[in-house]
PDB file of C-alpha atoms in Angstrom:
ATOM      1  CA  UNK F 455     105.328 113.650 122.832  1.00 35.00           C
ATOM      2  CA  UNK F 456     108.268 111.914 121.167  1.00 37.00           C
ATOM      3  CA  UNK F 457     107.890 109.965 117.915  1.00 37.00           C
ATOM      4  CA  UNK F 458     110.029 107.094 116.706  1.00 40.00           C
ATOM      5  CA  UNK F 459     109.785 106.697 112.960  1.00 40.00           C
ATOM      6  CA  UNK F 460     110.058 103.613 110.761  1.00 39.00           C
ATOM      7  CA  UNK F 461     108.196 101.020 112.807  1.00 34.00           C
ATOM      8  CA  UNK F 462     106.794  99.697 109.543  1.00 38.00           C
ATOM      9  CA  UNK F 463     106.084 100.479 105.928  1.00 39.00           C
ATOM     10  CA  UNK F 464     102.426 100.596 104.972  1.00 39.00           C
ATOM     11  CA  UNK F 465     100.592 100.998 101.703  1.00 43.00           C
ATOM     12  CA  UNK F 466      98.458 104.090 102.097  1.00 41.00           C
ATOM     13  CA  UNK F 467      94.830 104.050 101.061  1.00 37.00           C
ATOM     14  CA  UNK F 468      94.592 105.076  97.448  1.00 39.00           C
ATOM     15  CA  UNK F 469      91.870 106.690  95.364  1.00 36.00           C
ATOM     16  CA  UNK F 470      92.960 105.543  91.933  1.00 34.00           C
ATOM     17  CA  UNK F 471      92.412 107.769  88.958  1.00 35.00           C
ATOM     18  CA  UNK F 472      91.225 104.923  86.742  1.00 35.00           C
ATOM     19  CA  UNK F 473      88.645 102.316  87.677  1.00 34.00           C
ATOM     20  CA  UNK F 474      90.739  99.468  86.307  1.00 41.00           C
ATOM     21  CA  UNK F 475      93.393 100.219  88.908  1.00 48.00           C
ATOM     22  CA  UNK F 476      91.235  99.155  91.865  1.00 60.00           C
ATOM     23  CA  UNK F 477      93.037  96.516  93.924  1.00 66.00           C
ATOM     24  CA  UNK F 478      90.669  94.297  95.961  1.00 80.00           C
ATOM     25  CA  UNK F 479      92.497  92.724  98.899  1.00 89.00           C
ATOM     26  CA  UNK F 480      90.429  89.539  99.260  1.00 94.00           C
ATOM     27  CA  UNK F 481      90.914  86.444  97.128  1.00 96.00           C
ATOM     28  CA  UNK F 482      91.482  82.693  97.244  1.00 97.00           C
ATOM     29  CA  UNK F 483      95.177  82.491  96.295  1.00 98.00           C
ATOM     30  CA  UNK F 484      98.258  84.301  97.631  1.00 98.00           C
ATOM     31  CA  UNK F 485     102.045  83.923  97.469  1.00 98.00           C
ATOM     32  CA  UNK F 486     104.625  85.749  99.572  1.00 98.00           C
ATOM     33  CA  UNK F 487     107.816  85.314 101.552  1.00 97.00           C
ATOM     34  CA  UNK F 488     109.454  86.655 104.688  1.00 93.00           C
ATOM     35  CA  UNK F 489     112.828  88.269 104.197  1.00 87.00           C
ATOM     36  CA  UNK F 490     115.387  87.956 106.974  1.00 83.00           C
ATOM     37  CA  UNK F 491     114.250  90.155 109.821  1.00 73.00           C
ATOM     38  CA  UNK F 492     115.479  91.826 112.952  1.00 64.00           C
ATOM     39  CA  UNK F 493     119.106  90.811 113.344  1.00 57.00           C
ATOM     40  CA  UNK F 494     122.254  89.385 111.793  1.00 47.00           C
ATOM     41  CA  UNK F 495     122.116  86.243 113.934  1.00 51.00           C
ATOM     42  CA  UNK F 496     119.387  83.660 114.677  1.00 49.00           C
ATOM     43  CA  UNK F 497     116.730  84.668 117.178  1.00 49.00           C
ATOM     44  CA  UNK F 498     115.085  81.733 118.914  1.00 52.00           C
ATOM     45  CA  UNK F 499     112.068  83.827 119.844  1.00 67.00           C
ATOM     46  CA  UNK F 500     111.384  85.396 116.435  1.00 77.00           C
ATOM     47  CA  UNK F 501     107.723  84.893 115.522  1.00 87.00           C
ATOM     48  CA  UNK F 502     106.366  84.597 111.964  1.00 92.00           C
ATOM     49  CA  UNK F 503     102.610  84.564 111.375  1.00 94.00           C
ATOM     50  CA  UNK F 504     100.165  84.482 108.500  1.00 97.00           C
ATOM     51  CA  UNK F 505      97.004  86.295 109.565  1.00 97.00           C
ATOM     52  CA  UNK F 506      93.917  85.199 107.639  1.00 98.00           C
ATOM     53  CA  UNK F 507      90.716  87.252 107.859  1.00 97.00           C
ATOM     54  CA  UNK F 508      87.425  85.654 106.838  1.00 97.00           C
ATOM     55  CA  UNK F 509      84.588  88.124 106.323  1.00 96.00           C
ATOM     56  CA  UNK F 510      82.206  85.539 104.866  1.00 96.00           C
ATOM     57  CA  UNK F 511      79.154  84.022 106.531  1.00 97.00           C
ATOM     58  CA  UNK F 512      80.659  80.558 105.998  1.00 97.00           C
ATOM     59  CA  UNK F 513      83.790  78.776 107.224  1.00 98.00           C
ATOM     60  CA  UNK F 514      86.900  79.244 105.069  1.00 98.00           C
ATOM     61  CA  UNK F 515      89.148  76.208 104.642  1.00 98.00           C
ATOM     62  CA  UNK F 516      92.749  77.365 104.249  1.00 98.00           C
ATOM     63  CA  UNK F 517      95.845  75.483 103.112  1.00 98.00           C
ATOM     64  CA  UNK F 518      99.386  76.860 103.541  1.00 98.00           C
ATOM     65  CA  UNK F 519     102.216  75.246 101.555  1.00 98.00           C
ATOM     66  CA  UNK F 520     105.912  75.870 100.896  1.00 98.00           C
ATOM     67  CA  UNK F 521     108.736  73.997  99.151  1.00 97.00           C
ATOM     68  CA  UNK F 522     111.054  74.739 102.082  1.00 97.00           C
ATOM     69  CA  UNK F 523     112.563  71.472 103.268  1.00 93.00           C
ATOM     70  CA  UNK F 524     111.388  71.672 106.896  1.00 89.00           C
ATOM     71  CA  UNK F 525     107.922  73.064 106.164  1.00 96.00           C
ATOM     72  CA  UNK F 526     104.851  70.943 106.883  1.00 96.00           C
ATOM     73  CA  UNK F 527     101.617  71.722 105.023  1.00 97.00           C
ATOM     74  CA  UNK F 528      99.121  73.520 107.261  1.00 98.00           C
ATOM     75  CA  UNK F 529      95.353  73.052 107.015  1.00 98.00           C
ATOM     76  CA  UNK F 530      93.072  75.235 109.125  1.00 98.00           C
ATOM     77  CA  UNK F 531      89.462  76.378 109.200  1.00 98.00           C
ATOM     78  CA  UNK F 532      88.650  80.048 109.751  1.00 98.00           C
ATOM     79  CA  UNK F 533      85.246  80.690 111.315  1.00 98.00           C
ATOM     80  CA  UNK F 534      82.890  83.258 109.750  1.00 98.00           C
ATOM     81  CA  UNK F 535      83.745  86.898 110.499  1.00 97.00           C
ATOM     82  CA  UNK F 536      86.956  86.046 112.330  1.00 97.00           C
ATOM     83  CA  UNK F 537      90.743  86.223 112.053  1.00 97.00           C
ATOM     84  CA  UNK F 538      93.155  83.365 112.681  1.00 97.00           C
ATOM     85  CA  UNK F 539      96.902  83.568 113.351  1.00 97.00           C
ATOM     86  CA  UNK F 540      98.853  80.792 111.636  1.00 98.00           C
ATOM     87  CA  UNK F 541     102.424  80.261 112.937  1.00 96.00           C
ATOM     88  CA  UNK F 542     104.900  79.820 110.074  1.00 95.00           C
ATOM     89  CA  UNK F 543     107.845  77.652 111.094  1.00 92.00           C
ATOM     90  CA  UNK F 544     110.683  77.177 111.158  1.00 90.00           C
ATOM     91  CA  UNK F 545     112.005  80.733 111.406  1.00 87.00           C
ATOM     92  CA  UNK F 546     114.739  79.686 108.979  1.00 89.00           C
ATOM     93  CA  UNK F 547     112.086  79.987 106.232  1.00 93.00           C
ATOM     94  CA  UNK F 548     113.062  83.671 106.085  1.00 92.00           C
ATOM     95  CA  UNK F 549     115.024  84.574 102.959  1.00 92.00           C
ATOM     96  CA  UNK F 550     118.791  84.708 103.606  1.00 89.00           C
ATOM     97  CA  UNK F 551     118.301  83.571 107.203  1.00 86.00           C
ATOM     98  CA  UNK F 552     120.180  83.763 109.544  1.00 76.00           C
ATOM     99  CA  UNK F 553     122.091  86.844 108.797  1.00 68.00           C
ATOM    100  CA  UNK F 554     122.752  88.702 105.541  1.00 64.00           C
ATOM    101  CA  UNK F 555     126.156  89.091 107.148  1.00 62.00           C
ATOM    102  CA  UNK F 556     127.894  90.061 103.917  1.00 70.00           C
ATOM    103  CA  UNK F 557     124.937  91.964 102.402  1.00 82.00           C
ATOM    104  CA  UNK F 558     126.959  92.209  99.209  1.00 87.00           C
ATOM    105  CA  UNK F 559     123.995  92.877  96.922  1.00 90.00           C
ATOM    106  CA  UNK F 560     124.196  89.562  95.075  1.00 93.00           C
ATOM    107  CA  UNK F 561     121.040  87.551  94.393  1.00 95.00           C
ATOM    108  CA  UNK F 562     120.474  84.525  96.620  1.00 94.00           C
ATOM    109  CA  UNK F 563     117.957  81.882  95.426  1.00 96.00           C
ATOM    110  CA  UNK F 564     116.131  79.711  97.990  1.00 96.00           C
ATOM    111  CA  UNK F 565     113.050  77.457  98.206  1.00 97.00           C
ATOM    112  CA  UNK F 566     111.300  79.718 100.705  1.00 97.00           C
ATOM    113  CA  UNK F 567     108.094  80.941  99.071  1.00 98.00           C
ATOM    114  CA  UNK F 568     104.780  80.545 100.933  1.00 98.00           C
ATOM    115  CA  UNK F 569     101.390  79.954  99.306  1.00 98.00           C
ATOM    116  CA  UNK F 570      98.030  80.485 101.017  1.00 98.00           C
ATOM    117  CA  UNK F 571      94.925  79.065  99.333  1.00 98.00           C
ATOM    118  CA  UNK F 572      91.335  79.226 100.528  1.00 98.00           C
ATOM    119  CA  UNK F 573      87.999  77.919  99.289  1.00 98.00           C
ATOM    120  CA  UNK F 574      86.409  81.305 100.144  1.00 98.00           C
ATOM    121  CA  UNK F 575      87.776  84.822  99.521  1.00 97.00           C
ATOM    122  CA  UNK F 576      89.917  85.965 102.461  1.00 97.00           C
ATOM    123  CA  UNK F 577      92.473  88.663 103.286  1.00 97.00           C
ATOM    124  CA  UNK F 578      96.023  87.701 104.299  1.00 97.00           C
ATOM    125  CA  UNK F 579      98.690  89.600 106.252  1.00 96.00           C
ATOM    126  CA  UNK F 580     102.280  88.523 106.915  1.00 95.00           C
ATOM    127  CA  UNK F 581     103.523  89.377 110.408  1.00 91.00           C
ATOM    128  CA  UNK F 582     107.020  89.170 111.913  1.00 87.00           C
ATOM    129  CA  UNK F 583     108.208  90.177 115.348  1.00 82.00           C
ATOM    130  CA  UNK F 584     111.028  89.610 117.811  1.00 74.00           C
ATOM    131  CA  UNK F 585     111.386  89.774 121.578  1.00 61.00           C
ATOM    132  CA  UNK F 586     107.708  89.546 122.447  1.00 63.00           C
ATOM    133  CA  UNK F 587     106.495  92.310 120.156  1.00 63.00           C
ATOM    134  CA  UNK F 588     109.647  94.402 119.871  1.00 65.00           C
ATOM    135  CA  UNK F 589     110.605  95.260 116.282  1.00 69.00           C
ATOM    136  CA  UNK F 590     107.323  94.268 114.699  1.00 74.00           C
ATOM    137  CA  UNK F 591     105.780  94.727 111.273  1.00 79.00           C
ATOM    138  CA  UNK F 592     102.895  93.347 109.247  1.00 85.00           C
ATOM    139  CA  UNK F 593     102.275  93.760 105.539  1.00 90.00           C
ATOM    140  CA  UNK F 594      99.240  93.136 103.389  1.00 92.00           C
ATOM    141  CA  UNK F 595      99.755  90.151 101.089  1.00 96.00           C
ATOM    142  CA  UNK F 596      98.417  91.034  97.664  1.00 94.00           C
ATOM    143  CA  UNK F 597      96.212  88.399  95.990  1.00 95.00           C
ATOM    144  CA  UNK F 598      97.920  86.388  93.266  1.00 96.00           C
ATOM    145  CA  UNK F 599      95.547  87.832  90.676  1.00 93.00           C
ATOM    146  CA  UNK F 600      97.214  91.242  91.204  1.00 91.00           C
ATOM    147  CA  UNK F 601     100.808  90.077  90.797  1.00 95.00           C
ATOM    148  CA  UNK F 602     102.690  91.914  88.069  1.00 95.00           C
ATOM    149  CA  UNK F 603     105.881  91.820  86.045  1.00 97.00           C
ATOM    150  CA  UNK F 604     107.489  95.130  87.054  1.00 95.00           C
ATOM    151  CA  UNK F 605     107.978  96.783  90.442  1.00 94.00           C
ATOM    152  CA  UNK F 606     110.104  99.516  92.003  1.00 92.00           C
ATOM    153  CA  UNK F 607     111.557  98.889  95.465  1.00 92.00           C
ATOM    154  CA  UNK F 608     111.143 101.091  98.524  1.00 90.00           C
ATOM    155  CA  UNK F 609     113.568 100.624 101.412  1.00 86.00           C
ATOM    156  CA  UNK F 610     114.955 102.629 104.296  1.00 80.00           C
ATOM    157  CA  UNK F 611     116.922 105.661 103.176  1.00 75.00           C
ATOM    158  CA  UNK F 612     118.865 105.593 106.455  1.00 67.00           C
ATOM    159  CA  UNK F 613     119.661 101.979 107.354  1.00 59.00           C
ATOM    160  CA  UNK F 614     122.096 101.154 110.123  1.00 60.00           C
ATOM    161  CA  UNK F 615     125.583 100.384 108.806  1.00 67.00           C
ATOM    162  CA  UNK F 616     125.464  96.746 109.919  1.00 67.00           C
ATOM    163  CA  UNK F 617     121.810  95.974 109.076  1.00 75.00           C
ATOM    164  CA  UNK F 618     120.663  95.411 105.528  1.00 84.00           C
ATOM    165  CA  UNK F 619     117.996  96.751 103.238  1.00 89.00           C
ATOM    166  CA  UNK F 620     116.350  93.885 101.364  1.00 92.00           C
ATOM    167  CA  UNK F 621     114.373  92.998  98.248  1.00 95.00           C
ATOM    168  CA  UNK F 622     112.793  89.551  97.966  1.00 96.00           C
ATOM    169  CA  UNK F 623     110.714  88.207  95.085  1.00 97.00           C
ATOM    170  CA  UNK F 624     108.684  85.009  94.955  1.00 98.00           C
ATOM    171  CA  UNK F 625     107.789  83.244  91.704  1.00 98.00           C
ATOM    172  CA  UNK F 626     104.213  82.204  91.018  1.00 98.00           C
ATOM    173  CA  UNK F 627     105.009  79.956  88.037  1.00 98.00           C
ATOM    174  CA  UNK F 628     107.868  77.758  86.883  1.00 98.00           C
ATOM    175  CA  UNK F 629     110.494  79.250  84.563  1.00 98.00           C
ATOM    176  CA  UNK F 630     109.995  82.818  85.771  1.00 98.00           C
ATOM    177  CA  UNK F 631     112.932  84.993  84.758  1.00 98.00           C
ATOM    178  CA  UNK F 632     113.399  87.842  87.238  1.00 98.00           C
ATOM    179  CA  UNK F 633     115.779  90.806  87.077  1.00 98.00           C
ATOM    180  CA  UNK F 634     116.612  92.777  90.232  1.00 97.00           C
ATOM    181  CA  UNK F 635     118.563  95.843  89.229  1.00 94.00           C
ATOM    182  CA  UNK F 636     121.192  94.411  86.861  1.00 95.00           C
ATOM    183  CA  UNK F 637     121.068  90.769  88.000  1.00 97.00           C
ATOM    184  CA  UNK F 638     118.865  88.112  86.403  1.00 98.00           C
ATOM    185  CA  UNK F 639     117.880  84.631  87.604  1.00 98.00           C
ATOM    186  CA  UNK F 640     115.296  82.023  86.598  1.00 98.00           C
ATOM    187  CA  UNK F 641     112.970  80.707  89.308  1.00 98.00           C
ATOM    188  CA  UNK F 642     110.434  77.920  89.616  1.00 98.00           C
ATOM    189  CA  UNK F 643     107.128  78.341  91.449  1.00 98.00           C
ATOM    190  CA  UNK F 644     107.590  79.419  95.089  1.00 98.00           C
ATOM    191  CA  UNK F 645     111.325  79.901  94.735  1.00 98.00           C
ATOM    192  CA  UNK F 646     112.591  83.154  96.227  1.00 97.00           C
ATOM    193  CA  UNK F 647     115.328  85.446  94.915  1.00 97.00           C
ATOM    194  CA  UNK F 648     116.570  88.041  97.401  1.00 95.00           C
ATOM    195  CA  UNK F 649     119.129  90.821  97.552  1.00 95.00           C
ATOM    196  CA  UNK F 650     120.519  92.320 100.749  1.00 91.00           C
ATOM    197  CA  UNK F 651     122.599  95.493 100.836  1.00 90.00           C
ATOM    198  CA  UNK F 652     123.809  98.021 103.380  1.00 86.00           C
ATOM    199  CA  UNK F 653     123.151 100.642 100.733  1.00 86.00           C
ATOM    200  CA  UNK F 654     119.835 102.239  99.804  1.00 86.00           C
ATOM    201  CA  UNK F 655     117.793 100.081  97.403  1.00 90.00           C
ATOM    202  CA  UNK F 656     114.882 102.494  96.889  1.00 89.00           C
ATOM    203  CA  UNK F 657     114.224 103.003  93.191  1.00 89.00           C
ATOM    204  CA  UNK F 658     115.610  99.585  92.200  1.00 93.00           C
ATOM    205  CA  UNK F 659     113.588  98.214  89.268  1.00 93.00           C
ATOM    206  CA  UNK F 660     112.421  94.594  89.574  1.00 96.00           C
ATOM    207  CA  UNK F 661     111.066  92.958  86.411  1.00 97.00           C
ATOM    208  CA  UNK F 662     110.187  89.533  85.054  1.00 97.00           C
ATOM    209  CA  UNK F 663     108.677  87.613  82.162  1.00 97.00           C
ATOM    210  CA  UNK F 664     105.799  86.201  84.240  1.00 97.00           C
ATOM    211  CA  UNK F 665     103.798  87.562  87.212  1.00 97.00           C
ATOM    212  CA  UNK F 666     105.603  87.339  90.566  1.00 98.00           C
ATOM    213  CA  UNK F 667     105.404  88.882  94.020  1.00 97.00           C
ATOM    214  CA  UNK F 668     107.883  91.438  95.427  1.00 97.00           C
ATOM    215  CA  UNK F 669     108.556  92.511  99.017  1.00 95.00           C
ATOM    216  CA  UNK F 670     111.041  95.193 100.049  1.00 93.00           C
ATOM    217  CA  UNK F 671     112.125  97.007 103.194  1.00 88.00           C
ATOM    218  CA  UNK F 672     114.797  96.966 105.867  1.00 84.00           C
ATOM    219  CA  UNK F 673     115.814  94.776 108.786  1.00 79.00           C
ATOM    220  CA  UNK F 674     116.084  97.852 110.980  1.00 74.00           C
ATOM    221  CA  UNK F 675     115.369 101.112 109.196  1.00 68.00           C
ATOM    222  CA  UNK F 676     115.953 104.451 110.826  1.00 56.00           C
ATOM    223  CA  UNK F 677     113.640 107.402 111.062  1.00 50.00           C
ATOM    224  CA  UNK F 678     114.502 111.025 110.544  1.00 47.00           C
ATOM    225  CA  UNK F 679     115.908 112.238 112.862  1.00 44.00           C
ATOM    226  CA  UNK F 680     117.634 109.052 114.066  1.00 45.00           C
ATOM    227  CA  UNK F 681     115.485 108.220 117.084  1.00 51.00           C
ATOM    228  CA  UNK F 682     115.150 104.474 116.710  1.00 57.00           C
ATOM    229  CA  UNK F 683     114.837 101.692 114.194  1.00 65.00           C
ATOM    230  CA  UNK F 684     112.673  98.682 113.488  1.00 72.00           C
ATOM    231  CA  UNK F 685     111.963  95.982 110.933  1.00 78.00           C
ATOM    232  CA  UNK F 686     110.134  97.322 107.863  1.00 82.00           C
ATOM    233  CA  UNK F 687     108.466  95.396 105.047  1.00 88.00           C
ATOM    234  CA  UNK F 688     105.860  96.017 102.372  1.00 90.00           C
ATOM    235  CA  UNK F 689     104.522  93.931  99.490  1.00 93.00           C
ATOM    236  CA  UNK F 690     104.841  96.110  96.433  1.00 93.00           C
ATOM    237  CA  UNK F 691     102.163  97.029  93.925  1.00 91.00           C
ATOM    238  CA  UNK F 692     103.161  96.394  90.304  1.00 92.00           C
ATOM    239  CA  UNK F 693     103.761  99.582  88.330  1.00 88.00           C
ATOM    240  CA  UNK F 694     100.632  99.137  86.259  1.00 85.00           C
ATOM    241  CA  UNK F 695      98.485  99.471  89.385  1.00 86.00           C
ATOM    242  CA  UNK F 696     100.001 102.653  90.805  1.00 90.00           C
ATOM    243  CA  UNK F 697      97.703 105.633  91.375  1.00 88.00           C
ATOM    244  CA  UNK F 698      97.552 109.410  91.079  1.00 91.00           C
ATOM    245  CA  UNK F 699      95.430 110.303  94.135  1.00 90.00           C
ATOM    246  CA  UNK F 700      96.018 109.160  97.721  1.00 90.00           C
ATOM    247  CA  UNK F 701      94.321 109.948 101.024  1.00 88.00           C
ATOM    248  CA  UNK F 702      97.189 110.503 103.479  1.00 88.00           C
ATOM    249  CA  UNK F 703      96.040 110.101 107.082  1.00 86.00           C
ATOM    250  CA  UNK F 704      98.500 110.179 110.030  1.00 85.00           C
ATOM    251  CA  UNK F 705      98.605 107.212 112.358  1.00 77.00           C
ATOM    252  CA  UNK F 706      96.832 107.443 115.716  1.00 76.00           C
ATOM    253  CA  UNK F 707      98.176 110.058 118.154  1.00 77.00           C
ATOM    254  CA  UNK F 708     100.245 111.738 115.431  1.00 80.00           C
ATOM    255  CA  UNK F 709      99.541 115.033 113.682  1.00 86.00           C
ATOM    256  CA  UNK F 710     101.923 114.268 110.801  1.00 85.00           C
ATOM    257  CA  UNK F 711     103.477 111.200 109.140  1.00 85.00           C
ATOM    258  CA  UNK F 712     106.430 110.492 106.885  1.00 86.00           C
ATOM    259  CA  UNK F 713     105.904 109.124 103.369  1.00 90.00           C
ATOM    260  CA  UNK F 714     108.146 107.842 100.588  1.00 90.00           C
ATOM    261  CA  UNK F 715     107.048 108.330  96.985  1.00 92.00           C
ATOM    262  CA  UNK F 716     108.595 106.571  93.966  1.00 92.00           C
ATOM    263  CA  UNK F 717     108.061 107.457  90.292  1.00 92.00           C
ATOM    264  CA  UNK F 718     108.531 105.496  87.065  1.00 88.00           C
ATOM    265  CA  UNK F 719     107.811 108.359  84.632  1.00 92.00           C
ATOM    266  CA  UNK F 720     109.947 111.386  83.795  1.00 95.00           C
ATOM    267  CA  UNK F 721     108.839 114.789  85.147  1.00 96.00           C
ATOM    268  CA  UNK F 722     106.404 113.413  87.708  1.00 96.00           C
ATOM    269  CA  UNK F 723     105.118 116.194  89.985  1.00 97.00           C
ATOM    270  CA  UNK F 724     103.785 115.156  93.405  1.00 96.00           C
ATOM    271  CA  UNK F 725     101.679 117.521  95.513  1.00 96.00           C
ATOM    272  CA  UNK F 726     100.216 117.325  99.017  1.00 93.00           C
ATOM    273  CA  UNK F 727      97.333 119.590  99.903  1.00 90.00           C
ATOM    274  CA  UNK F 728      97.992 121.597  96.737  1.00 90.00           C
ATOM    275  CA  UNK F 729     101.694 122.201  97.510  1.00 94.00           C
ATOM    276  CA  UNK F 730     104.404 120.530  95.417  1.00 96.00           C
ATOM    277  CA  UNK F 731     106.519 118.194  97.555  1.00 95.00           C
ATOM    278  CA  UNK F 732     108.595 116.498  94.840  1.00 94.00           C
ATOM    279  CA  UNK F 733     109.406 116.527  91.122  1.00 96.00           C
ATOM    280  CA  UNK F 734     110.785 113.132  90.132  1.00 95.00           C
ATOM    281  CA  UNK F 735     112.123 111.269  87.123  1.00 94.00           C
ATOM    282  CA  UNK F 736     111.770 107.536  86.526  1.00 90.00           C
ATOM    283  CA  UNK F 737     113.238 105.507  89.396  1.00 86.00           C
ATOM    284  CA  UNK F 738     113.663 108.520  91.669  1.00 91.00           C
ATOM    285  CA  UNK F 739     112.132 108.754  95.135  1.00 91.00           C
ATOM    286  CA  UNK F 740     111.571 111.356  97.822  1.00 91.00           C
ATOM    287  CA  UNK F 741     110.561 111.337 101.484  1.00 89.00           C
ATOM    288  CA  UNK F 742     108.329 114.035 102.945  1.00 91.00           C
ATOM    289  CA  UNK F 743     106.305 114.719 106.077  1.00 90.00           C
ATOM    290  CA  UNK F 744     102.682 115.907 106.036  1.00 92.00           C
ATOM    291  CA  UNK F 745      99.504 115.861 108.065  1.00 91.00           C
ATOM    292  CA  UNK F 746      96.132 114.707 106.754  1.00 92.00           C
ATOM    293  CA  UNK F 747      96.077 115.644 103.076  1.00 92.00           C
ATOM    294  CA  UNK F 748      95.189 114.567  99.576  1.00 92.00           C
ATOM    295  CA  UNK F 749      98.369 113.593  97.737  1.00 93.00           C
ATOM    296  CA  UNK F 750      98.166 113.885  93.949  1.00 94.00           C
ATOM    297  CA  UNK F 751     100.511 113.412  91.006  1.00 94.00           C
ATOM    298  CA  UNK F 752     100.394 114.057  87.269  1.00 95.00           C
ATOM    299  CA  UNK F 753     101.670 110.504  86.584  1.00 94.00           C
ATOM    300  CA  UNK F 754     101.078 107.276  88.527  1.00 93.00           C
ATOM    301  CA  UNK F 755     103.315 106.864  91.591  1.00 93.00           C
ATOM    302  CA  UNK F 756     103.847 104.431  94.433  1.00 91.00           C
ATOM    303  CA  UNK F 757     103.289 106.056  97.832  1.00 91.00           C
ATOM    304  CA  UNK F 758     104.330 104.359 101.073  1.00 87.00           C
ATOM    305  CA  UNK F 759     103.397 105.527 104.552  1.00 84.00           C
ATOM    306  CA  UNK F 760     106.288 105.080 106.983  1.00 79.00           C
ATOM    307  CA  UNK F 761     104.948 103.979 110.348  1.00 65.00           C
ATOM    308  CA  UNK F 762     105.758 105.838 113.530  1.00 60.00           C
ATOM    309  CA  UNK F 763     105.317 105.226 117.248  1.00 51.00           C
ATOM    310  CA  UNK F 764     104.647 108.106 119.631  1.00 45.00           C
ATOM    311  CA  UNK F 765     105.219 108.058 123.355  1.00 43.00           C
ATOM    312  CA  UNK F 766     105.667 110.596 126.140  1.00 41.00           C
TER     313      UNK F 766
END
C-alpha cells in the first residue's frame, strides 16, 4: 500500500476545552473566496463549486453573490435533506488567477469574494478540481458569525519550486483593514487580499480591525516523503476559537495520518496519545504523523489534518 500525502488540508474534529469555543457549521450567511489553484496557467476545465447542504425539513432558498465583474447572481432552491452543487464561474474568479507567476509575496487586492446567503440554516463547502477530479480539494466554509480578526496561516512546508503557497482573505464589511505578515491594506466588503509565495507561509499572522475570512494552503503541496502533490486549501479558524483537545482519526484505508499544528502562545506543549510531539512558541508550527489518538495541548492550538490518498 502506497500513500500520497497532501491531497487536501482538513480541519480535524475538535473537542474544545471551553463551551464557548464550539463552532457550529450551519448558518444563513457565509463569505469565502477561491485562491488560484492547480497551475500557473489557465485551465479551461478547472471546476469551482459551492456545495450547499440542507438538513432542514423545508426547502432552503439560496442566493450567491460576488462583486467580480463577470459574476451573475445565482438563485437556487435546495430540497429538504439534500445537497446541491452550484457551479461558480468564471474560473477567473480565483484570487490571482491565472498564475501567481511571480509569487513575490506582495498583497494583491481583487473584487473576488463570494457570499452565500440562505433563508434556512445550511452548511457550505468550497470545492475546486482540475482534469476531471485530478488535484481536488474541498474546504468547509465557516459561517460569517464565526469570522474573527486574527488568524495564523497553515501552508505546505514542502511546496514545489514553481508552485506557490497562498493566503487569501475576504472582507465581510467595508473599510476592513487587514495585515498579512508585515503588509497592510484596506478592503471593502467582498474584496479579497491575497499573497502568493514560493516560500513557506505557515505561521504567518493575519489580523484586521473587523471580522474577515481567511483561507490558506498551496497550489500543489508535497507530502513527506515527496510522493506526489495536489491542491490544498483550508478556511482558518480565528485564534480565539482554537482548542486544546482534538480527536485525530486517520482517513479511510490509512493507519496513520500527517498533521500540522500551529501555536500562538509561548511554551505550548502538544501531545498525542500522552506522548509529546511538539513544544512551540507563538507563530511556530510542527508536522507529525500519528494513528488514531487524542491530541492535547496546554494552550489553544490550530490543528490541521493533511489529507492522504492510498493505493496499491
